[in-house]
Coordinates of C-alpha atoms in Angstrom, one line a residue:
X77 CA -9.4 -95.8 24.7
X78 CA -6.2 -94.1 23.6
X79 CA -3.1 -94.4 25.7
X80 CA -2.3 -90.8 25.1
X81 CA -5.6 -89.6 26.3
X82 CA -6.3 -91.2 29.7
X83 CA -4.8 -92.2 33.0
X84 CA -4.1 -95.8 33.9
X85 CA -4.6 -97.0 37.5
X86 CA -1.8 -99.5 38.0
X87 CA -2.3 -100.4 41.6
X88 CA -4.6 -99.8 44.5
X89 CA -3.4 -100.2 48.1
X90 CA -5.6 -99.7 51.0
X91 CA -4.1 -98.9 54.4
X92 CA -5.9 -98.3 57.7
X93 CA -4.7 -95.7 60.1
X94 CA -6.4 -94.1 63.1
X95 CA -9.9 -95.4 62.0
X96 CA -9.6 -93.6 58.7
X97 CA -8.9 -95.5 55.4
X98 CA -6.5 -94.0 52.9
X99 CA -6.4 -95.0 49.3
X100 CA -3.1 -94.7 47.5
X101 CA -3.6 -94.6 43.7
X102 CA -0.6 -94.9 41.6
X103 CA -1.3 -93.5 38.2
X104 CA 0.8 -93.2 35.0
X105 CA 0.3 -89.9 33.3
X106 CA 1.3 -91.2 29.9
X107 CA 2.2 -94.6 28.5
X108 CA 5.7 -93.5 27.8
X109 CA 6.4 -92.0 31.2
X110 CA 8.1 -93.9 33.8
X111 CA 7.5 -91.7 36.9
X112 CA 4.4 -92.1 38.9
X113 CA 2.2 -89.6 40.6
X114 CA 0.7 -90.6 44.0
X115 CA -2.6 -89.3 45.1
X116 CA -3.8 -89.6 48.7
X117 CA -7.6 -89.7 49.1
X118 CA -9.1 -89.7 52.6
X119 CA -12.0 -92.2 53.0
X120 CA -14.4 -92.0 56.0
X121 CA -14.8 -95.4 57.8
X122 CA -18.6 -94.9 57.8
X123 CA -18.9 -94.0 54.2
X124 CA -18.8 -96.3 51.2
X125 CA -17.8 -93.7 48.6
X126 CA -14.4 -92.2 47.9
X127 CA -14.3 -88.5 48.3
X128 CA -12.3 -87.3 45.4
X129 CA -9.7 -84.6 45.9
X130 CA -7.6 -82.7 43.3
X131 CA -3.8 -82.8 43.4
X132 CA -3.4 -79.3 42.0
X133 CA -6.1 -76.8 42.8
X134 CA -7.2 -75.0 39.7
X135 CA -7.1 -71.2 39.6
X136 CA -10.3 -69.2 39.6
X137 CA -11.3 -67.7 36.2
X138 CA -10.5 -64.0 35.9
X139 CA -13.7 -62.1 36.6
X140 CA -14.0 -59.6 33.7
X141 CA -11.6 -59.5 30.7
X142 CA -9.4 -56.4 30.4
X143 CA -10.5 -55.1 27.1
X144 CA -7.9 -53.6 24.9
X145 CA -9.2 -51.4 22.1
X146 CA -7.6 -49.2 19.6
X147 CA -9.0 -45.8 19.2
X148 CA -10.0 -46.6 15.7
X149 CA -12.4 -49.1 17.1
X150 CA -14.5 -46.5 18.9
X151 CA -15.1 -45.6 22.5
X152 CA -13.8 -48.0 25.0
X153 CA -15.9 -49.6 27.6
X154 CA -15.7 -49.1 31.3
X155 CA -13.1 -51.1 33.1
X156 CA -12.7 -52.3 36.7
X157 CA -10.6 -50.1 38.9
X158 CA -7.0 -51.4 39.3
X159 CA -7.2 -50.5 43.0
X160 CA -9.6 -53.4 43.7
X161 CA -8.4 -56.8 44.9
X162 CA -7.1 -59.0 42.1
X163 CA -8.9 -62.1 43.4
X164 CA -10.7 -63.2 46.4
X165 CA -8.5 -66.2 46.9
X166 CA -5.1 -64.7 46.4
X167 CA -2.9 -65.9 49.2
X168 CA 0.0 -63.9 50.6
X169 CA 3.2 -65.2 49.0
X170 CA 6.6 -63.9 49.6
X171 CA 8.1 -61.4 47.1
X172 CA 11.4 -63.2 46.9
X173 CA 13.4 -63.1 43.5
X174 CA 14.3 -66.4 42.2
X175 CA 15.6 -66.0 38.6
X176 CA 17.2 -63.5 36.3
X177 CA 18.8 -64.0 33.0
X178 CA 18.8 -63.5 29.3
X179 CA 15.6 -62.8 27.5
X180 CA 13.4 -65.9 27.6
X181 CA 10.8 -66.8 25.1
X182 CA 8.3 -69.4 24.0
X183 CA 7.6 -73.0 23.2
X184 CA 5.3 -75.3 21.2
X185 CA 2.8 -78.2 21.7
X186 CA 2.3 -81.6 20.4
X187 CA 1.0 -81.8 16.7
X188 CA 0.4 -84.2 14.0
X189 CA 3.0 -84.7 11.2
X190 CA 0.7 -83.7 8.3
X191 CA 1.0 -80.0 7.7
X192 CA -1.5 -78.4 5.5
X193 CA -0.7 -76.5 2.3
X194 CA 0.3 -73.0 3.5
X195 CA -1.5 -71.3 0.6
X196 CA -4.8 -72.4 1.8
X197 CA -4.1 -71.0 5.3
X198 CA -5.9 -67.7 4.6
X199 CA -9.1 -69.5 4.1
X200 CA -8.7 -71.5 7.4
X201 CA -10.0 -70.0 10.6
X202 CA -7.7 -70.5 13.5
X203 CA -10.5 -69.4 15.9
X204 CA -12.6 -72.5 14.8
X205 CA -9.7 -75.0 15.2
X206 CA -9.8 -77.8 17.8
X207 CA -8.5 -77.1 21.2
X208 CA -5.0 -78.3 21.9
X209 CA -4.2 -81.0 24.3
X210 CA -1.8 -80.1 27.1
X211 CA 0.3 -83.1 28.3
X212 CA 2.3 -81.6 31.2
X213 CA 1.2 -79.8 34.3
X214 CA 4.5 -78.7 35.9
X215 CA 4.4 -75.3 34.2
X216 CA 0.8 -75.1 33.5
X217 CA -0.2 -75.1 37.1
X218 CA 2.0 -72.3 38.3
X219 CA 1.2 -70.7 41.6
X220 CA 1.8 -67.2 40.2
X221 CA 0.6 -65.7 37.0
X222 CA 3.1 -64.3 34.6
X223 CA 3.1 -60.6 34.0
X224 CA 5.2 -59.1 31.1
X225 CA 5.9 -55.5 32.2
X226 CA 7.4 -53.0 29.9
X227 CA 9.5 -50.1 31.1
X228 CA 9.1 -47.2 28.6
X229 CA 9.5 -43.4 28.5
X230 CA 11.6 -40.5 27.2
X231 CA 15.4 -40.8 27.1
X232 CA 17.2 -40.1 30.3
X233 CA 14.1 -40.4 32.4
X234 CA 15.8 -43.0 34.5
X235 CA 14.2 -46.3 33.2
X236 CA 17.3 -48.5 33.6
X237 CA 18.3 -46.9 36.8
X238 CA 14.8 -47.6 38.2
X239 CA 14.9 -51.2 36.9
X240 CA 18.3 -51.8 38.3
X241 CA 17.5 -50.4 41.7
X242 CA 14.2 -52.3 42.0
X243 CA 16.1 -55.6 41.1
X244 CA 18.7 -54.9 43.6
X245 CA 16.2 -54.1 46.4
X246 CA 14.4 -57.3 45.7
X247 CA 17.6 -59.4 45.9
X248 CA 17.8 -60.0 42.2
X249 CA 21.1 -58.3 42.0
X250 CA 23.6 -59.2 44.9
X251 CA 25.7 -56.7 46.8
X252 CA 28.8 -58.1 45.2
X253 CA 27.5 -57.5 41.7
X254 CA 26.3 -54.1 42.7
X255 CA 29.7 -53.2 44.1
X256 CA 31.3 -54.3 40.8
X257 CA 28.9 -52.1 38.7
X258 CA 29.6 -49.1 41.0
X259 CA 33.4 -49.6 40.6
X260 CA 33.2 -49.9 36.8
X261 CA 30.9 -46.9 36.5
X262 CA 33.1 -44.7 38.7
X263 CA 36.2 -45.7 36.6
X264 CA 34.5 -44.3 33.6
X265 CA 33.3 -41.1 35.4
X266 CA 29.7 -42.2 35.3
X267 CA 29.0 -43.1 39.0
X268 CA 25.4 -42.4 38.8
X269 CA 24.9 -45.0 36.0
X270 CA 25.8 -48.0 38.3
X271 CA 22.3 -49.3 38.6
X272 CA 21.5 -48.8 34.9
X273 CA 24.6 -50.9 34.1
X274 CA 22.9 -53.9 35.7
X275 CA 20.7 -54.0 32.5
X276 CA 22.8 -52.0 29.9
X277 CA 25.5 -54.5 29.7
X278 CA 27.0 -53.8 26.2
X279 CA 30.0 -51.7 25.9
X280 CA 28.4 -49.2 23.4
X281 CA 25.3 -48.8 25.8
X282 CA 27.5 -48.0 28.6
X283 CA 29.8 -45.6 26.6
X284 CA 26.8 -43.7 25.2
X285 CA 24.9 -43.8 28.4
X286 CA 21.7 -44.9 26.8
X287 CA 19.7 -48.2 26.4
X288 CA 19.7 -49.4 22.9
X289 CA 18.1 -52.9 23.1
X290 CA 15.2 -54.4 25.3
X291 CA 17.0 -55.7 28.4
X292 CA 15.1 -58.5 30.3
X293 CA 15.1 -59.3 33.9
X294 CA 12.9 -61.3 36.3
X295 CA 11.4 -60.9 39.9
X296 CA 8.4 -62.1 41.8
X297 CA 5.6 -60.2 43.7
X298 CA 2.9 -61.7 45.9
X299 CA 0.8 -62.4 42.8
X300 CA 3.0 -62.3 39.8
X301 CA 6.1 -63.7 38.2
X302 CA 7.2 -60.5 36.5
X303 CA 9.2 -60.4 33.3
X304 CA 10.8 -56.9 33.2
X305 CA 11.3 -55.5 29.7
X306 CA 13.5 -52.4 30.0
X307 CA 13.1 -50.6 26.6
X308 CA 15.2 -47.9 25.0
X309 CA 14.0 -44.3 25.2
X310 CA 16.0 -42.7 22.4
X311 CA 14.0 -42.0 19.3
X312 CA 16.6 -43.8 17.1
X313 CA 15.7 -47.1 18.7
X314 CA 11.9 -46.9 18.7
X315 CA 11.8 -50.0 16.5
X316 CA 13.5 -51.8 19.4
X317 CA 11.1 -50.3 21.9
X318 CA 8.2 -51.6 19.7
X319 CA 9.6 -55.1 19.9
X320 CA 9.4 -54.9 23.8
X321 CA 5.9 -53.3 23.7
X322 CA 4.5 -56.1 21.7
X323 CA 5.3 -58.6 24.4
X324 CA 3.9 -56.4 27.3
X325 CA 0.8 -57.1 29.3
X326 CA 1.2 -53.8 31.2
X327 CA 3.7 -51.0 31.3
X328 CA 5.5 -48.5 33.6
X329 CA 5.8 -45.1 31.9
X330 CA 8.7 -43.4 33.5
X331 CA 8.6 -39.6 33.6
X332 CA 11.5 -37.3 34.6
X333 CA 10.0 -34.7 37.1
X334 CA 12.9 -32.2 36.7
X335 CA 12.1 -28.9 35.3
X336 CA 12.3 -28.9 31.6
X337 CA 12.9 -32.7 31.4
X338 CA 9.1 -33.5 31.6
X339 CA 8.3 -30.8 29.1
X340 CA 10.8 -32.2 26.6
X341 CA 9.3 -35.7 26.9
X342 CA 5.8 -34.4 26.3
X343 CA 6.7 -32.1 23.5
X344 CA 4.7 -32.7 20.4
X345 CA 7.7 -32.5 17.9
X346 CA 9.8 -35.2 19.3
X347 CA 8.9 -36.1 22.9
X348 CA 9.2 -39.8 23.4
X349 CA 6.8 -39.9 26.4
X350 CA 4.1 -39.1 23.9
X351 CA 5.1 -41.6 21.4
X352 CA 5.8 -44.4 23.8
X353 CA 2.3 -44.0 25.4
X354 CA 0.7 -44.1 22.0
X355 CA 2.6 -47.2 21.0
X356 CA 2.0 -49.3 24.1
X357 CA -1.7 -48.5 23.8
X358 CA -1.7 -49.5 20.2
X359 CA 0.0 -52.8 20.9
X360 CA -2.7 -53.8 23.5
X361 CA -1.4 -52.4 26.9
X362 CA -4.4 -51.3 28.7
X363 CA -2.9 -50.9 32.3
X364 CA -0.3 -48.4 33.0
X365 CA 1.7 -47.1 36.0
X366 CA 3.0 -43.6 35.7
X367 CA 6.3 -43.5 37.6
X368 CA 7.1 -39.8 38.2
X369 CA 10.8 -40.2 38.8
X370 CA 13.6 -37.9 40.1
X371 CA 11.1 -36.2 42.6
X372 CA 14.2 -35.4 44.6
X373 CA 15.3 -32.9 41.9
X374 CA 12.2 -30.9 42.5
X375 CA 12.3 -31.2 46.4
X376 CA 9.4 -33.8 46.4
X377 CA 7.0 -31.0 45.4
X378 CA 3.3 -31.8 45.5
X379 CA 2.8 -29.0 43.1
X380 CA 5.1 -30.4 40.4
X381 CA 3.5 -33.8 40.8
X382 CA 0.1 -32.3 40.2
X383 CA 1.2 -30.3 37.3
X384 CA 2.7 -33.4 35.5
X385 CA -0.4 -35.5 36.5
X386 CA -2.9 -33.0 35.1
X387 CA -0.9 -32.4 31.8
X388 CA 0.0 -36.0 31.1
X389 CA -3.4 -37.3 32.3
X390 CA -5.2 -35.2 29.6
X391 CA -2.9 -36.7 27.0
X392 CA -3.4 -40.4 28.3
X393 CA -7.2 -39.9 28.1
X394 CA -6.9 -38.7 24.5
X395 CA -5.0 -42.0 23.8
X396 CA -8.0 -43.9 25.3
X397 CA -6.4 -44.9 28.6
X398 CA -9.1 -45.0 31.2
X399 CA -8.5 -43.1 34.5
X400 CA -9.2 -46.4 36.5
X401 CA -6.5 -48.1 34.6
X402 CA -3.8 -45.5 35.4
X403 CA -1.8 -45.3 38.7
X404 CA 0.4 -42.3 39.6
X405 CA 3.4 -43.1 41.7
X406 CA 5.9 -40.3 42.7
X407 CA 9.4 -41.7 43.5
X408 CA 13.1 -41.3 43.3
X409 CA 15.2 -44.3 42.2
X410 CA 18.4 -42.8 43.1
X411 CA 17.3 -42.1 46.7
X412 CA 15.2 -45.3 47.0
X413 CA 11.9 -43.3 47.6
X414 CA 8.7 -45.4 47.2
X415 CA 10.1 -48.3 45.3
X416 CA 9.4 -51.5 47.4
X417 CA 8.4 -49.8 50.7
X418 CA 6.7 -46.6 51.6
X419 CA 8.5 -43.3 51.4
X420 CA 9.8 -41.0 54.2
X421 CA 8.1 -37.9 55.5
X422 CA 9.0 -35.8 52.4
X423 CA 6.3 -37.7 50.4
X424 CA 4.2 -39.0 53.1
X425 CA 3.1 -35.5 54.0
X426 CA 1.0 -35.4 50.8
X427 CA 1.1 -38.8 49.1
X428 CA -0.7 -41.8 50.7
X429 CA -0.9 -44.3 47.7
X430 CA 0.9 -47.5 47.2
X431 CA 4.6 -47.9 46.5
X432 CA 5.8 -49.1 43.1
X433 CA 6.0 -52.8 44.0
X434 CA 2.4 -52.7 45.4
X435 CA 1.2 -50.9 42.3
X436 CA 2.6 -53.7 40.1
X437 CA 1.0 -56.3 42.4
X438 CA -2.4 -54.5 42.1
X439 CA -2.5 -54.8 38.2
X440 CA -5.3 -57.1 37.0
X441 CA -4.3 -60.4 35.6
X442 CA -4.1 -60.7 31.8
X443 CA -6.3 -63.1 30.0
X444 CA -4.7 -65.8 28.1
X445 CA -5.8 -68.1 25.4
X446 CA -4.6 -71.6 25.9
X447 CA -7.1 -73.5 23.7
X448 CA -6.1 -72.2 20.2
X449 CA -3.2 -73.6 18.2
X450 CA 0.2 -72.2 19.2
X451 CA 1.4 -68.9 17.7
X452 CA 4.8 -67.5 18.8
X453 CA 6.4 -64.6 17.0
X454 CA 10.2 -64.9 17.2
X455 CA 11.8 -62.0 18.8
X456 CA 15.4 -63.1 18.8
X457 CA 17.5 -66.1 17.9
X458 CA 21.0 -67.7 18.5
X459 CA 22.3 -70.0 15.8
X460 CA 24.6 -73.0 16.5
X461 CA 25.3 -74.4 13.1
X462 CA 28.0 -76.8 14.3
X463 CA 25.3 -78.5 16.5
X464 CA 22.5 -78.1 13.9
X465 CA 20.5 -76.3 16.4
X466 CA 19.0 -72.8 16.8
X467 CA 17.5 -71.2 19.9
X468 CA 14.6 -68.7 19.4
X469 CA 13.1 -66.4 22.0
X470 CA 9.7 -64.8 22.3
X471 CA 6.3 -64.7 23.9
X472 CA 3.8 -67.4 23.3
X473 CA 0.6 -65.6 22.2
X474 CA -1.8 -68.6 22.1
X475 CA -1.8 -72.2 22.9
X476 CA 0.6 -74.4 24.8
X477 CA 3.3 -77.0 24.0
X478 CA 6.1 -79.2 25.5
X479 CA 9.5 -80.7 24.7
X480 CA 9.5 -83.1 21.9
X481 CA 6.6 -81.5 20.0
X482 CA 6.7 -80.5 16.4
X483 CA 6.4 -77.0 15.2
X484 CA 6.2 -75.2 11.8
X485 CA 8.4 -72.2 11.2
X486 CA 6.7 -69.7 9.0
X487 CA 7.2 -68.3 6.4
X488 CA 10.0 -70.8 5.5
X489 CA 7.5 -73.7 6.1
X490 CA 10.3 -75.7 7.8
X491 CA 9.4 -78.3 10.4
X492 CA 11.5 -78.4 13.7
X493 CA 11.4 -80.3 16.9
X494 CA 11.4 -78.7 20.4
X495 CA 14.5 -80.1 22.0
X496 CA 14.5 -78.1 25.2
X497 CA 12.8 -75.1 26.8
X498 CA 13.9 -72.4 29.2
X499 CA 11.3 -70.2 31.1
X500 CA 12.6 -67.2 33.0
X501 CA 16.2 -68.7 32.6
X502 CA 15.1 -72.0 34.2
X503 CA 14.9 -75.3 32.2
X504 CA 11.2 -76.5 31.9
X505 CA 9.2 -79.1 30.1
X506 CA 6.3 -77.1 28.8
X507 CA 5.0 -73.5 28.2
X508 CA 1.7 -71.9 27.8
X509 CA 0.2 -68.7 26.4
X510 CA 1.7 -65.6 27.9
X511 CA 5.1 -67.2 28.8
X512 CA 8.3 -65.6 27.6
X513 CA 10.5 -68.5 26.7
X514 CA 13.7 -69.7 24.9
X515 CA 13.2 -72.7 22.7
X516 CA 16.1 -75.0 21.4
X517 CA 14.9 -76.1 17.9
X518 CA 16.4 -79.2 16.3
X519 CA 16.1 -80.6 12.8
X520 CA 16.1 -77.2 11.0
X521 CA 18.6 -75.2 9.0
X522 CA 19.6 -72.2 11.1
X523 CA 19.6 -70.0 8.1
X524 CA 15.9 -70.8 7.6
X525 CA 14.9 -69.0 10.9
X526 CA 15.0 -65.3 11.6
X527 CA 13.5 -62.7 13.9
X528 CA 9.9 -61.8 12.9
X529 CA 9.2 -65.4 11.8
X530 CA 6.3 -67.3 13.6
X531 CA 6.2 -70.7 15.3
X532 CA 2.9 -72.3 14.8
X533 CA 1.0 -75.7 14.8
X534 CA 1.9 -77.7 11.6
X535 CA -1.9 -78.3 11.0
X536 CA -2.7 -74.5 11.3
X537 CA 0.0 -72.5 9.6
X538 CA -0.4 -68.7 9.8
X539 CA -1.1 -66.6 6.9
X540 CA 1.8 -65.2 4.9
X541 CA 1.2 -62.3 2.7
X542 CA 2.3 -58.8 1.6
X543 CA -1.3 -57.3 1.0
X544 CA -3.3 -56.2 4.0
X545 CA -6.4 -54.1 4.8
X546 CA -5.9 -52.0 7.8
X547 CA -8.0 -49.8 10.1
X548 CA -5.9 -46.9 11.3
X549 CA -5.8 -43.9 13.5
X550 CA -3.6 -41.0 12.3
X551 CA -1.5 -39.2 14.9
X552 CA -0.2 -35.6 14.7
X553 CA 1.1 -35.6 11.2
X554 CA 2.2 -32.6 9.1
X555 CA 2.3 -34.3 5.8
X556 CA -1.1 -35.9 4.6
X557 CA -1.1 -39.7 3.6
X558 CA -1.9 -40.2 -0.1
X559 CA -2.2 -43.2 -2.4
X560 CA 1.4 -44.1 -3.1
X561 CA 2.8 -42.9 0.2
X562 CA 5.8 -44.9 1.4
X563 CA 5.7 -46.0 5.0
X564 CA 7.5 -48.3 7.5
X565 CA 5.3 -51.1 8.6
X566 CA 5.6 -52.8 12.0
X567 CA 3.8 -55.9 13.2
X568 CA 5.0 -58.0 16.2
X569 CA 8.7 -58.4 15.6
X570 CA 8.6 -58.0 11.8
X571 CA 9.4 -54.7 9.9
X572 CA 8.8 -54.1 6.2
X573 CA 8.6 -51.1 3.8
X574 CA 5.0 -50.5 2.7
X575 CA 3.2 -48.5 0.1
X576 CA -0.5 -47.3 0.4
X577 CA -2.3 -48.7 -2.6
X578 CA -6.0 -47.7 -1.6
X579 CA -7.7 -45.4 0.8
X580 CA -11.1 -47.2 1.1
X581 CA -12.9 -44.8 3.6
X582 CA -13.0 -42.5 6.5
X583 CA -14.6 -43.5 9.8
X584 CA -16.4 -41.8 12.5
X585 CA -14.0 -41.8 15.6
X586 CA -16.8 -42.4 18.1
X587 CA -19.0 -44.9 16.3
X588 CA -16.6 -46.5 13.8
X589 CA -19.1 -46.1 11.0
X590 CA -18.1 -45.1 7.5
X591 CA -18.4 -41.4 6.8
X592 CA -16.8 -41.0 3.4
X593 CA -15.7 -43.4 0.6
X594 CA -12.5 -43.2 -1.2
X595 CA -11.0 -39.9 0.2
X596 CA -8.1 -38.4 -1.7
X597 CA -6.0 -38.0 1.4
X598 CA -5.8 -38.6 5.1
X599 CA -5.1 -35.9 7.7
X600 CA -4.1 -35.7 11.3
X601 CA -6.4 -37.3 13.9
X602 CA -8.6 -39.1 11.2
X603 CA -9.6 -42.7 11.3
X604 CA -9.6 -44.6 8.0
X605 CA -9.5 -47.9 6.3
X606 CA -6.6 -48.4 3.9
X607 CA -4.8 -51.1 1.8
X608 CA -1.1 -51.5 1.9
X609 CA 1.3 -53.7 -0.1
X610 CA 4.5 -54.6 1.6
X611 CA 7.9 -55.0 0.0
X612 CA 8.4 -58.5 1.5
X613 CA 6.2 -61.3 2.8
X614 CA 5.2 -61.3 6.6
X615 CA 3.4 -63.6 9.0
X616 CA 0.3 -61.9 10.1
X617 CA -3.2 -62.6 11.6
X618 CA -6.4 -60.6 11.6
X619 CA -6.9 -58.7 14.9
X620 CA -10.3 -60.5 15.5
X621 CA -8.5 -63.8 15.5
X622 CA -5.3 -63.0 17.4
X623 CA -4.8 -59.6 18.8
X624 CA -1.1 -59.9 19.4
X625 CA -0.4 -60.6 15.7
X626 CA -3.0 -58.2 14.4
X627 CA -1.8 -54.9 15.9
X628 CA 0.4 -52.6 13.7
X629 CA 2.1 -49.3 13.6
X630 CA 3.1 -47.2 10.7
X631 CA 6.2 -44.8 10.8
X632 CA 7.8 -42.4 8.5
X633 CA 10.8 -40.0 8.8
X634 CA 11.6 -41.4 12.2
X635 CA 8.2 -40.9 13.7
X636 CA 5.2 -43.0 14.4
X637 CA 2.5 -41.5 12.2
X638 CA -0.4 -44.1 12.5
X639 CA -1.6 -46.9 14.7
X640 CA -3.8 -49.7 13.4
X641 CA -5.3 -53.1 13.3
X642 CA -5.3 -55.8 10.6
X643 CA -8.9 -56.2 9.5
X644 CA -8.3 -58.5 6.5
X645 CA -5.5 -60.6 5.2
X646 CA -5.7 -60.2 1.3
X647 CA -4.1 -62.3 -1.4
X648 CA -0.5 -61.7 -2.2
X649 CA 0.6 -59.1 -4.7

């Protein structure tokens, strides 16, 4: 019997009270731990068996996985309506806000000290690896599921104002802080930007009046701990938006209802409403809330709402979003209409759906994979060379870990120790798949870590290559893709220049079967299998083994031209 694998009963005390015996079992979780967990078990006086009871009630399994499929994979299966109850046993919990802070990320789990040769990683299947052991339960038995929620949409649609207003209404931003933002905004002649400044904190963002990086904040609903990812809408910052989309479980697509503004966002030549919807779908977001903002600018017109819903709904269906996974919410962030409570008579006369907060709470819980070895793409980092430490942020895609564990940083192949963890800006001891955390790494040169790297289990290093086979779906492109075409390749938080070296086949968009081998070029709306060679090495995983690290996008001339999946990791070139 291993001391790390079992509980040890150190004492057993029997106390009699009111004709009922109580057993107090003092257990040590681990040999090294000095704290004790006390479990009280009622024992009927007439019975000779102890009725066992759990200290922490386990959550029910999610009934029905929310499937996330790229259009290149063929038709999507039917999904459960978002309007139905999340779970039968969801209890009413308050929607109080507890934390807010800088973007949090992920952590690691305990591992052995004998890493395998990284070059043999491609031949090793992570899906067949042994399940990881989880030593702590403080973070792994959270009452609320975590939901990573991206806020996306065309520039000036009101994303940051909506986010700031929502946080203020939920108590995440105090009245004193809000007064400060209002005063600063008025001094610069931008009084209407006060709520946006709660998230757009840099001087350049405030001066230009646009979001440039992904801002992160936190709040709670009855069922979720929500990590809010406010993404930039300007086309110059789409790569930053992609970084937020790769971490999202669901999304709010904000649409400006103003006359002409919606049309600009949906325009085929440069509308970011279209591109953002395509990108979040390609990175696995299957559930989406359409927040039709600035309804006050159109007099809360039902006709305008229906026009936007019909036109945008057609496009979303073409992106393979199911009608049952899309919620339409008319609102006004500036006038506080339909955000956390129901609207007034101007909307109630024709809209009888949920408010935005209730719509968020109705989303189906994402499925997590805790049993596989850890994988965490690094979104951002802060270096402290003087202390010999580096803090990295990101979303833990698979597995779980705790402080003191060893992790392997790829592709540098450097080992590091998890010194401390922060989850939603609060110090914690462990993290699990789906958590956005900040990890303080020790024992590694800060110059050997960068955004786009991946933390993994030392015994199961992720593949590192510059040669990939992709299954892609072409968007509305004017210039055909040929062998030799130069593209911009995006996967999780990594970006590299890429070149098409082979066009293997065309695929039927409905069945996914091969229709033509080795075509000379690729045109708009076609599905195909291609090979690309990247300028630099990246950490990547096949989509069948890890969806989060196997979804890619291809861009050229400032536009997204194709979405795809990694089907094979090939030998380096």
